[in-house]
């Protein structure tokens, strides 16, 4: 179990890093500098919510076992998602006097993260 969670979290963290790099390269190709909104963080947190919702539904239906839910939930989804970066993004936006962006980031995380995770859970259940 410990090894499974470690591998899952490593894969999740690498996916998070790759997502950030893809967003950065897309900005560079367009000649843009610093991102105006933390899209990469929002992306990984919503995808992680979907992954955890799917794993929880599959476990509830008996399709996957409880250990797999742990590996996918704590490992993969835990390594992929990042509350700490989300919190820092919101604080940084507010500090830069971009309060509307900070509020939008919070609202999108709640609406999309909770909404997508709950939706996939109910669809698969």
GROMACS .gro file of N, CA, C and O in nm:
model
  500
    1UNK      N    1   0.082  -0.118   0.000
    1UNK     CA    2   0.000   0.000   0.000
    1UNK      C    3   0.088   0.126   0.000
    1UNK      O    4   0.061   0.218  -0.075
    2UNK      N    5   0.189   0.125   0.085
    2UNK     CA    6   0.279   0.241   0.095
    2UNK      C    7   0.347   0.266  -0.039
    2UNK      O    8   0.356   0.380  -0.084
    3UNK      N    9   0.393   0.161  -0.102
    3UNK     CA   10   0.460   0.176  -0.232
    3UNK      C   11   0.361   0.226  -0.337
    3UNK      O   12   0.393   0.314  -0.417
    4UNK      N   13   0.239   0.174  -0.335
    4UNK     CA   14   0.137   0.218  -0.431
    4UNK      C   15   0.105   0.366  -0.416
    4UNK      O   16   0.094   0.439  -0.515
    5UNK      N   17   0.090   0.412  -0.292
    5UNK     CA   18   0.064   0.553  -0.267
    5UNK      C   19   0.184   0.637  -0.311
    5UNK      O   20   0.167   0.744  -0.373
    6UNK      N   21   0.304   0.590  -0.282
    6UNK     CA   22   0.425   0.663  -0.322
    6UNK      C   23   0.434   0.674  -0.474
    6UNK      O   24   0.463   0.783  -0.527
    7UNK      N   25   0.409   0.566  -0.544
    7UNK     CA   26   0.414   0.569  -0.690
    7UNK      C   27   0.304   0.659  -0.745
    7UNK      O   28   0.328   0.742  -0.832
    8UNK      N   29   0.183   0.645  -0.690
    8UNK     CA   30   0.072   0.729  -0.735
    8UNK      C   31   0.099   0.877  -0.714
    8UNK      O   32   0.074   0.959  -0.802
    9UNK      N   33   0.152   0.911  -0.597
    9UNK     CA   34   0.180   1.052  -0.570
    9UNK      C   35   0.293   1.105  -0.658
    9UNK      O   36   0.290   1.220  -0.701
   10UNK      N   37   0.389   1.019  -0.686
   10UNK     CA   38   0.497   1.060  -0.777
   10UNK      C   39   0.445   1.086  -0.917
   10UNK      O   40   0.482   1.186  -0.981
   11UNK      N   41   0.357   0.999  -0.965
   11UNK     CA   42   0.297   1.019  -1.098
   11UNK      C   43   0.213   1.146  -1.098
   11UNK      O   44   0.221   1.228  -1.190
   12UNK      N   45   0.134   1.165  -0.993
   12UNK     CA   46   0.050   1.286  -0.984
   12UNK      C   47   0.133   1.413  -0.983
   12UNK      O   48   0.101   1.511  -1.051
   13UNK      N   49   0.241   1.413  -0.906
   13UNK     CA   50   0.327   1.532  -0.899
   13UNK      C   51   0.393   1.560  -1.033
   13UNK      O   52   0.406   1.677  -1.074
   14UNK      N   53   0.433   1.456  -1.104
   14UNK     CA   54   0.492   1.475  -1.236
   14UNK      C   55   0.389   1.530  -1.335
   14UNK      O   56   0.422   1.614  -1.420
   15UNK      N   57   0.266   1.484  -1.325
   15UNK     CA   58   0.160   1.537  -1.411
   15UNK      C   59   0.133   1.684  -1.380
   15UNK      O   60   0.111   1.764  -1.471
   16UNK      N   61   0.137   1.718  -1.251
   16UNK     CA   62   0.119   1.859  -1.213
   16UNK      C   63   0.232   1.944  -1.270
   16UNK      O   64   0.209   2.052  -1.325
   17UNK      N   65   0.354   1.897  -1.257
   17UNK     CA   66   0.470   1.969  -1.311
   17UNK      C   67   0.458   1.984  -1.463
   17UNK      O   68   0.482   2.092  -1.518
   18UNK      N   69   0.419   1.877  -1.531
   18UNK     CA   70   0.404   1.881  -1.677
   18UNK      C   71   0.296   1.980  -1.718
   18UNK      O   72   0.312   2.053  -1.817
   19UNK      N   73   0.188   1.986  -1.642
   19UNK     CA   74   0.081   2.081  -1.673
   19UNK      C   75   0.131   2.224  -1.661
   19UNK      O   76   0.103   2.307  -1.748
   20UNK      N   77   0.205   2.253  -1.556
   20UNK     CA   78   0.262   2.387  -1.540
   20UNK      C   79   0.356   2.421  -1.654
   20UNK      O   80   0.352   2.532  -1.708
   21UNK      N   81   0.440   2.326  -1.694
   21UNK     CA   82   0.534   2.350  -1.804
   21UNK      C   83   0.458   2.372  -1.936
   21UNK      O   84   0.498   2.457  -2.016
   22UNK      N   85   0.353   2.295  -1.961
   22UNK     CA   86   0.274   2.315  -2.084
   22UNK      C   87   0.211   2.453  -2.088
   22UNK      O   88   0.213   2.519  -2.192
   23UNK      N   89   0.158   2.497  -1.975
   23UNK     CA   90   0.100   2.632  -1.969
   23UNK      C   91   0.209   2.738  -1.992
   23UNK      O   92   0.186   2.836  -2.064
   24UNK      N   93   0.326   2.718  -1.931
   24UNK     CA   94   0.435   2.814  -1.947
   24UNK      C   95   0.483   2.820  -2.093
   24UNK      O   96   0.505   2.928  -2.147
   25UNK      N   97   0.495   2.704  -2.157
   25UNK     CA   98   0.538   2.702  -2.297
   25UNK      C   99   0.435   2.767  -2.388
   25UNK      O  100   0.470   2.837  -2.483
   26UNK      N  101   0.309   2.746  -2.359
   26UNK     CA  102   0.203   2.810  -2.439
   26UNK      C  103   0.211   2.962  -2.424
   26UNK      O  104   0.196   3.035  -2.523
   27UNK      N  105   0.240   3.011  -2.304
   27UNK     CA  106   0.256   3.156  -2.285
   27UNK      C  107   0.377   3.207  -2.361
   27UNK      O  108   0.373   3.313  -2.424
   28UNK      N  109   0.488   3.132  -2.356
   28UNK     CA  110   0.610   3.172  -2.426
   28UNK      C  111   0.588   3.179  -2.577
   28UNK      O  112   0.634   3.271  -2.642
   29UNK      N  113   0.518   3.079  -2.633
   29UNK     CA  114   0.491   3.079  -2.777
   29UNK      C  115   0.409   3.200  -2.820
   29UNK      O  116   0.424   3.249  -2.931
   30UNK      N  117   0.325   3.245  -2.731
   30UNK     CA  118   0.241   3.362  -2.762
   30UNK      C  119   0.311   3.493  -2.727
   30UNK      O  120   0.253   3.600  -2.744
   31UNK      N  121   0.432   3.484  -2.675
   31UNK     CA  122   0.506   3.603  -2.638
   31UNK      C  123   0.455   3.668  -2.511
   31UNK      O  124   0.475   3.787  -2.489
   32UNK      N  125   0.393   3.589  -2.425
   32UNK     CA  126   0.339   3.642  -2.301
   32UNK      C  127   0.438   3.620  -2.188
   32UNK      O  128   0.514   3.525  -2.188
   33UNK      N  129   0.432   3.705  -2.091
   33UNK     CA  130   0.519   3.691  -1.974
   33UNK      C  131   0.450   3.614  -1.864
   33UNK      O  132   0.396   3.506  -1.886
   34UNK      N  133   0.450   3.673  -1.749
   34UNK     CA  134   0.390   3.611  -1.631
   34UNK      C  135   0.241   3.584  -1.655
   34UNK      O  136   0.172   3.666  -1.713
   35UNK      N  137   0.191   3.470  -1.608
   35UNK     CA  138   0.049   3.441  -1.630
   35UNK      C  139  -0.042   3.540  -1.558
   35UNK      O  140  -0.011   3.585  -1.447
   36UNK      N  141  -0.150   3.576  -1.623
   36UNK     CA  142  -0.243   3.670  -1.562
   36UNK      C  143  -0.341   3.599  -1.469
   36UNK      O  144  -0.406   3.663  -1.387
   37UNK      N  145  -0.350   3.469  -1.482
   37UNK     CA  146  -0.441   3.390  -1.400
   37UNK      C  147  -0.379   3.251  -1.382
   37UNK      O  148  -0.320   3.198  -1.476
   38UNK      N  149  -0.394   3.189  -1.266
   38UNK     CA  150  -0.330   3.059  -1.241
   38UNK      C  151  -0.407   2.941  -1.301
   38UNK      O  152  -0.460   2.855  -1.232
   39UNK      N  153  -0.409   2.937  -1.434
   39UNK     CA  154  -0.484   2.832  -1.505
   39UNK      C  155  -0.430   2.692  -1.479
   39UNK      O  156  -0.507   2.596  -1.471
   40UNK      N  157  -0.300   2.678  -1.468
   40UNK     CA  158  -0.241   2.546  -1.447
   40UNK      C  159  -0.287   2.487  -1.314
   40UNK      O  160  -0.322   2.369  -1.306
   41UNK      N  161  -0.288   2.567  -1.210
   41UNK     CA  162  -0.331   2.520  -1.079
   41UNK      C  163  -0.479   2.480  -1.083
   41UNK      O  164  -0.518   2.375  -1.031
   42UNK      N  165  -0.560   2.563  -1.145
   42UNK     CA  166  -0.702   2.531  -1.158
   42UNK      C  167  -0.721   2.401  -1.235
   42UNK      O  168  -0.800   2.315  -1.196
   43UNK      N  169  -0.646   2.385  -1.342
   43UNK     CA  170  -0.657   2.265  -1.425
   43UNK      C  171  -0.627   2.139  -1.345
   43UNK      O  172  -0.707   2.044  -1.346
   44UNK      N  173  -0.514   2.135  -1.275
   44UNK     CA  174  -0.479   2.013  -1.201
   44UNK      C  175  -0.575   1.987  -1.087
   44UNK      O  176  -0.606   1.870  -1.056
   45UNK      N  177  -0.625   2.091  -1.023
   45UNK     CA  178  -0.717   2.070  -0.913
   45UNK      C  179  -0.853   2.018  -0.960
   45UNK      O  180  -0.913   1.932  -0.895
   46UNK      N  181  -0.900   2.065  -1.074
   46UNK     CA  182  -1.025   2.014  -1.129
   46UNK      C  183  -1.008   1.870  -1.178
   46UNK      O  184  -1.090   1.782  -1.150
   47UNK      N  185  -0.899   1.844  -1.249
   47UNK     CA  186  -0.873   1.707  -1.297
   47UNK      C  187  -0.858   1.612  -1.179
   47UNK      O  188  -0.909   1.499  -1.181
   48UNK      N  189  -0.790   1.655  -1.074
   48UNK     CA  190  -0.776   1.572  -0.955
   48UNK      C  191  -0.909   1.545  -0.887
   48UNK      O  192  -0.933   1.433  -0.838
   49UNK      N  193  -0.997   1.643  -0.886
   49UNK     CA  194  -1.131   1.623  -0.830
   49UNK      C  195  -1.209   1.521  -0.911
   49UNK      O  196  -1.279   1.436  -0.855
   50UNK      N  197  -1.196   1.528  -1.042
   50UNK     CA  198  -1.262   1.429  -1.129
   50UNK      C  199  -1.205   1.290  -1.104
   50UNK      O  200  -1.279   1.191  -1.093
   51UNK      N  201  -1.073   1.280  -1.095
   51UNK     CA  202  -1.009   1.150  -1.072
   51UNK      C  203  -1.054   1.090  -0.939
   51UNK      O  204  -1.087   0.970  -0.932
   52UNK      N  205  -1.059   1.170  -0.834
   52UNK     CA  206  -1.101   1.119  -0.705
   52UNK      C  207  -1.249   1.084  -0.705
   52UNK      O  208  -1.289   0.981  -0.649
   53UNK      N  209  -1.332   1.166  -0.768
   53UNK     CA  210  -1.474   1.134  -0.778
   53UNK      C  211  -1.497   1.004  -0.852
   53UNK      O  212  -1.580   0.921  -0.811
   54UNK      N  213  -1.423   0.983  -0.960
   54UNK     CA  214  -1.435   0.859  -1.037
   54UNK      C  215  -1.390   0.739  -0.954
   54UNK      O  216  -1.458   0.635  -0.950
   55UNK      N  217  -1.276   0.751  -0.887
   55UNK     CA  218  -1.225   0.641  -0.806
   55UNK      C  219  -1.321   0.608  -0.692
   55UNK      O  220  -1.347   0.491  -0.663
   56UNK      N  221  -1.377   0.711  -0.627
   56UNK     CA  222  -1.471   0.688  -0.517
   56UNK      C  223  -1.597   0.618  -0.566
   56UNK      O  224  -1.649   0.527  -0.499
   57UNK      N  225  -1.647   0.658  -0.681
   57UNK     CA  226  -1.766   0.594  -0.736
   57UNK      C  227  -1.737   0.448  -0.773
   57UNK      O  228  -1.819   0.359  -0.745
   58UNK      N  229  -1.623   0.425  -0.836
   58UNK     CA  230  -1.588   0.288  -0.874
   58UNK      C  231  -1.569   0.199  -0.750
   58UNK      O  232  -1.607   0.082  -0.751
   59UNK      N  233  -1.514   0.256  -0.644
   59UNK     CA  234  -1.499   0.180  -0.519
   59UNK      C  235  -1.636   0.153  -0.456
   59UNK      O  236  -1.662   0.043  -0.408
   60UNK      N  237  -1.724   0.252  -0.459
   60UNK     CA  238  -1.859   0.234  -0.404
   60UNK      C  239  -1.936   0.126  -0.479
   60UNK      O  240  -2.017   0.054  -0.419
   61UNK      N  241  -1.912   0.113  -0.608
   61UNK     CA  242  -1.978   0.010  -0.690
   61UNK      C  243  -1.908  -0.126  -0.681
   61UNK      O  244  -1.957  -0.224  -0.735
   62UNK      N  245  -1.793  -0.131  -0.617
   62UNK     CA  246  -1.720  -0.256  -0.604
   62UNK      C  247  -1.635  -0.289  -0.725
   62UNK      O  248  -1.584  -0.400  -0.736
   63UNK      N  249  -1.617  -0.193  -0.815
   63UNK     CA  250  -1.536  -0.215  -0.935
   63UNK      C  251  -1.388  -0.217  -0.900
   63UNK      O  252  -1.311  -0.295  -0.956
   64UNK      N  253  -1.348  -0.131  -0.807
   64UNK     CA  254  -1.210  -0.132  -0.758
   64UNK      C  255  -1.215  -0.154  -0.607
   64UNK      O  256  -1.313  -0.121  -0.541
   65UNK      N  257  -1.108  -0.208  -0.553
   65UNK     CA  258  -1.101  -0.237  -0.410
   65UNK      C  259  -1.060  -0.112  -0.332
   65UNK      O  260  -1.011  -0.013  -0.388
   66UNK      N  261  -1.079  -0.119  -0.202
   66UNK     CA  262  -1.043  -0.009  -0.114
   66UNK      C  263  -0.894   0.029  -0.124
   66UNK      O  264  -0.861   0.148  -0.125
   67UNK      N  265  -0.803  -0.069  -0.135
   67UNK     CA  266  -0.662  -0.029  -0.153
   67UNK      C  267  -0.639   0.052  -0.281
   67UNK      O  268  -0.559   0.145  -0.281
   68UNK      N  269  -0.710   0.018  -0.389
   68UNK     CA  270  -0.695   0.096  -0.512
   68UNK      C  271  -0.749   0.237  -0.494
   68UNK      O  272  -0.693   0.333  -0.548
   69UNK      N  273  -0.857   0.250  -0.419
   69UNK     CA  274  -0.909   0.384  -0.390
   69UNK      C  275  -0.804   0.466  -0.315
   69UNK      O  276  -0.784   0.584  -0.343
   70UNK      N  277  -0.735   0.402  -0.222
   70UNK     CA  278  -0.629   0.471  -0.148
   70UNK      C  279  -0.515   0.512  -0.241
   70UNK      O  280  -0.468   0.626  -0.235
   71UNK      N  281  -0.472   0.421  -0.325
   71UNK     CA  282  -0.362   0.452  -0.418
   71UNK      C  283  -0.402   0.565  -0.513
   71UNK      O  284  -0.326   0.659  -0.535
   72UNK      N  285  -0.522   0.556  -0.568
   72UNK     CA  286  -0.567   0.658  -0.664
   72UNK      C  287  -0.605   0.789  -0.595
   72UNK      O  288  -0.577   0.897  -0.648
   73UNK      N  289  -0.668   0.780  -0.479
   73UNK     CA  290  -0.714   0.901  -0.409
   73UNK      C  291  -0.602   0.973  -0.337
   73UNK      O  292  -0.573   1.089  -0.366
   74UNK      N  293  -0.539   0.905  -0.242
   74UNK     CA  294  -0.432   0.968  -0.166
   74UNK      C  295  -0.307   0.983  -0.251
   74UNK      O  296  -0.240   1.086  -0.248
   75UNK      N  297  -0.277   0.879  -0.330
   75UNK     CA  298  -0.156   0.884  -0.412
   75UNK      C  299  -0.170   0.974  -0.533
   75UNK      O  300  -0.120   1.087  -0.533
   76UNK      N  301  -0.238   0.926  -0.635
   76UNK     CA  302  -0.245   0.999  -0.763
   76UNK      C  303  -0.312   1.135  -0.749
   76UNK      O  304  -0.253   1.238  -0.785
   77UNK      N  305  -0.435   1.138  -0.698
   77UNK     CA  306  -0.507   1.266  -0.687
   77UNK      C  307  -0.438   1.359  -0.588
   77UNK      O  308  -0.431   1.481  -0.610
   78UNK      N  309  -0.385   1.302  -0.479
   78UNK     CA  310  -0.315   1.384  -0.381
   78UNK      C  311  -0.187   1.445  -0.436
   78UNK      O  312  -0.152   1.559  -0.406
   79UNK      N  313  -0.115   1.368  -0.518
   79UNK     CA  314   0.007   1.420  -0.579
   79UNK      C  315  -0.021   1.520  -0.690
   79UNK      O  316   0.058   1.611  -0.714
   80UNK      N  317  -0.133   1.502  -0.756
   80UNK     CA  318  -0.170   1.589  -0.868
   80UNK      C  319  -0.221   1.724  -0.819
   80UNK      O  320  -0.183   1.829  -0.871
   81UNK      N  321  -0.307   1.723  -0.720
   81UNK     CA  322  -0.371   1.846  -0.675
   81UNK      C  323  -0.283   1.922  -0.578
   81UNK      O  324  -0.190   1.869  -0.520
   82UNK      N  325  -0.315   2.050  -0.561
   82UNK     CA  326  -0.232   2.133  -0.477
   82UNK      C  327  -0.311   2.247  -0.414
   82UNK      O  328  -0.334   2.350  -0.477
   83UNK      N  329  -0.354   2.226  -0.291
   83UNK     CA  330  -0.425   2.331  -0.220
   83UNK      C  331  -0.329   2.443  -0.183
   83UNK      O  332  -0.367   2.561  -0.185
   84UNK      N  333  -0.206   2.409  -0.149
   84UNK     CA  334  -0.110   2.511  -0.107
   84UNK      C  335  -0.081   2.610  -0.218
   84UNK      O  336  -0.073   2.732  -0.195
   85UNK      N  337  -0.066   2.562  -0.341
   85UNK     CA  338  -0.041   2.653  -0.453
   85UNK      C  339  -0.165   2.737  -0.482
   85UNK      O  340  -0.154   2.856  -0.511
   86UNK      N  341  -0.282   2.676  -0.472
   86UNK     CA  342  -0.407   2.750  -0.488
   86UNK      C  343  -0.413   2.864  -0.385
   86UNK      O  344  -0.444   2.978  -0.420
   87UNK      N  345  -0.383   2.834  -0.260
   87UNK     CA  346  -0.386   2.937  -0.155
   87UNK      C  347  -0.286   3.048  -0.185
   87UNK      O  348  -0.318   3.167  -0.174
   88UNK      N  349  -0.165   3.011  -0.226
   88UNK     CA  350  -0.064   3.111  -0.258
   88UNK      C  351  -0.106   3.195  -0.379
   88UNK      O  352  -0.085   3.317  -0.381
   89UNK      N  353  -0.166   3.131  -0.478
   89UNK     CA  354  -0.216   3.205  -0.595
   89UNK      C  355  -0.317   3.311  -0.555
   89UNK      O  356  -0.310   3.426  -0.600
   90UNK      N  357  -0.411   3.273  -0.468
   90UNK     CA  358  -0.515   3.367  -0.425
   90UNK      C  359  -0.453   3.483  -0.347
   90UNK      O  360  -0.484   3.600  -0.373
   91UNK      N  361  -0.363   3.452  -0.255
   91UNK     CA  362  -0.297   3.556  -0.177
   91UNK      C  363  -0.214   3.647  -0.268
   91UNK      O  364  -0.217   3.770  -0.254
   92UNK      N  365  -0.143   3.590  -0.363
   92UNK     CA  366  -0.061   3.670  -0.455
   92UNK      C  367  -0.148   3.761  -0.542
   92UNK      O  368  -0.112   3.877  -0.564
   93UNK      N  369  -0.258   3.709  -0.591
   93UNK     CA  370  -0.348   3.792  -0.671
   93UNK      C  371  -0.402   3.908  -0.589
   93UNK      O  372  -0.404   4.023  -0.635
   94UNK      N  373  -0.444   3.880  -0.467
   94UNK     CA  374  -0.496   3.987  -0.380
   94UNK      C  375  -0.387   4.088  -0.346
   94UNK      O  376  -0.412   4.209  -0.348
   95UNK      N  377  -0.267   4.039  -0.318
   95UNK     CA  378  -0.155   4.128  -0.286
   95UNK      C  379  -0.121   4.220  -0.403
   95UNK      O  380  -0.081   4.335  -0.385
   96UNK      N  381  -0.138   4.167  -0.526
   96UNK     CA  382  -0.112   4.247  -0.646
   96UNK      C  383  -0.231   4.334  -0.685
   96UNK      O  384  -0.237   4.384  -0.797
   97UNK      N  385  -0.325   4.349  -0.592
   97UNK     CA  386  -0.444   4.432  -0.613
   97UNK      C  387  -0.532   4.381  -0.726
   97UNK      O  388  -0.597   4.457  -0.795
   98UNK      N  389  -0.531   4.250  -0.743
   98UNK     CA  390  -0.617   4.187  -0.844
   98UNK      C  391  -0.720   4.101  -0.770
   98UNK      O  392  -0.729   3.981  -0.787
   99UNK      N  393  -0.796   4.171  -0.688
   99UNK     CA  394  -0.892   4.105  -0.600
   99UNK      C  395  -0.999   4.034  -0.681
   99UNK      O  396  -1.041   3.923  -0.646
  100UNK      N  397  -1.043   4.092  -0.792
  100UNK     CA  398  -1.143   4.026  -0.875
  100UNK      C  399  -1.092   3.893  -0.928
  100UNK      O  400  -1.165   3.793  -0.931
  101UNK      N  401  -0.964   3.889  -0.967
  101UNK     CA  402  -0.904   3.763  -1.012
  101UNK      C  403  -0.896   3.662  -0.897
  101UNK      O  404  -0.918   3.541  -0.916
  102UNK      N  405  -0.863   3.709  -0.777
  102UNK     CA  406  -0.855   3.621  -0.661
  102UNK      C  407  -0.992   3.560  -0.630
  102UNK      O  408  -1.003   3.439  -0.608
  103UNK      N  409  -1.095   3.643  -0.633
  103UNK     CA  410  -1.231   3.594  -0.608
  103UNK      C  411  -1.273   3.498  -0.718
  103UNK      O  412  -1.335   3.393  -0.691
  104UNK      N  413  -1.240   3.530  -0.841
  104UNK     CA  414  -1.272   3.440  -0.953
  104UNK      C  415  -1.203   3.306  -0.937
  104UNK      O  416  -1.263   3.201  -0.960
  105UNK      N  417  -1.078   3.307  -0.894
  105UNK     CA  418  -1.003   3.183  -0.874
  105UNK      C  419  -1.071   3.097  -0.768
  105UNK      O  420  -1.090   2.976  -0.786
  106UNK      N  421  -1.109   3.158  -0.658
  106UNK     CA  422  -1.180   3.084  -0.552
  106UNK      C  423  -1.311   3.028  -0.606
  106UNK      O  424  -1.342   2.909  -0.586
  107UNK      N  425  -1.388   3.111  -0.674
  107UNK     CA  426  -1.518   3.067  -0.726
  107UNK      C  427  -1.504   2.954  -0.827
  107UNK      O  428  -1.581   2.856  -0.824
  108UNK      N  429  -1.405   2.964  -0.916
  108UNK     CA  430  -1.386   2.858  -1.016
  108UNK      C  431  -1.340   2.728  -0.951
  108UNK      O  432  -1.384   2.620  -0.993
  109UNK      N  433  -1.252   2.738  -0.853
  109UNK     CA  434  -1.208   2.616  -0.784
  109UNK      C  435  -1.328   2.548  -0.717
  109UNK      O  436  -1.342   2.425  -0.725
  110UNK      N  437  -1.410   2.625  -0.650
  110UNK     CA  438  -1.526   2.566  -0.583
  110UNK      C  439  -1.626   2.510  -0.683
  110UNK      O  440  -1.669   2.396  -0.672
  111UNK      N  441  -1.663   2.591  -0.780
  111UNK     CA  442  -1.766   2.548  -0.875
  111UNK      C  443  -1.718   2.433  -0.963
  111UNK      O  444  -1.788   2.331  -0.976
  112UNK      N  445  -1.601   2.448  -1.023
  112UNK     CA  446  -1.553   2.345  -1.115
  112UNK      C  447  -1.499   2.222  -1.041
  112UNK      O  448  -1.527   2.108  -1.081
  113UNK      N  449  -1.423   2.243  -0.936
  113UNK     CA  450  -1.366   2.131  -0.862
  113UNK      C  451  -1.474   2.047  -0.795
  113UNK      O  452  -1.483   1.926  -0.816
  114UNK      N  453  -1.556   2.113  -0.715
  114UNK     CA  454  -1.664   2.040  -0.648
  114UNK      C  455  -1.766   1.989  -0.748
  114UNK      O  456  -1.812   1.874  -0.739
  115UNK      N  457  -1.801   2.073  -0.843
  115UNK     CA  458  -1.901   2.034  -0.942
  115UNK      C  459  -1.858   1.916  -1.027
  115UNK      O  460  -1.933   1.820  -1.044
  116UNK      N  461  -1.737   1.921  -1.078
  116UNK     CA  462  -1.688   1.812  -1.165
  116UNK      C  463  -1.669   1.684  -1.085
  116UNK      O  464  -1.704   1.575  -1.132
  117UNK      N  465  -1.613   1.695  -0.966
  117UNK     CA  466  -1.594   1.576  -0.883
  117UNK      C  467  -1.726   1.511  -0.845
  117UNK      O  468  -1.742   1.389  -0.855
  118UNK      N  469  -1.823   1.593  -0.805
  118UNK     CA  470  -1.955   1.539  -0.770
  118UNK      C  471  -2.026   1.483  -0.891
  118UNK      O  472  -2.089   1.376  -0.884
  119UNK      N  473  -2.016   1.551  -1.004
  119UNK     CA  474  -2.084   1.504  -1.125
  119UNK      C  475  -2.032   1.368  -1.170
  119UNK      O  476  -2.111   1.277  -1.197
  120UNK      N  477  -1.901   1.353  -1.176
  120UNK     CA  478  -1.847   1.224  -1.220
  120UNK      C  479  -1.879   1.114  -1.119
  120UNK      O  480  -1.905   1.000  -1.157
  121UNK      N  481  -1.879   1.148  -0.991
  121UNK     CA  482  -1.916   1.050  -0.889
  121UNK      C  483  -2.058   0.999  -0.913
  121UNK      O  484  -2.084   0.879  -0.917
  122UNK      N  485  -2.151   1.090  -0.933
  122UNK     CA  486  -2.291   1.052  -0.953
  122UNK      C  487  -2.314   0.985  -1.087
  122UNK      O  488  -2.397   0.893  -1.097
  123UNK      N  489  -2.242   1.024  -1.188
  123UNK     CA  490  -2.255   0.960  -1.321
  123UNK      C  491  -2.208   0.816  -1.313
  123UNK      O  492  -2.273   0.725  -1.367
  124UNK      N  493  -2.095   0.792  -1.248
  124UNK     CA  494  -2.038   0.657  -1.242
  124UNK      C  495  -2.101   0.569  -1.135
  124UNK      O  496  -2.088   0.446  -1.141
  125UNK      N  497  -2.169   0.631  -1.038
  125UNK     CA  498  -2.230   0.552  -0.933
  125UNK      C  499  -2.354   0.487  -0.986
  125UNK      O  500  -2.394   0.384  -0.976
   0.00000   0.00000   0.00000
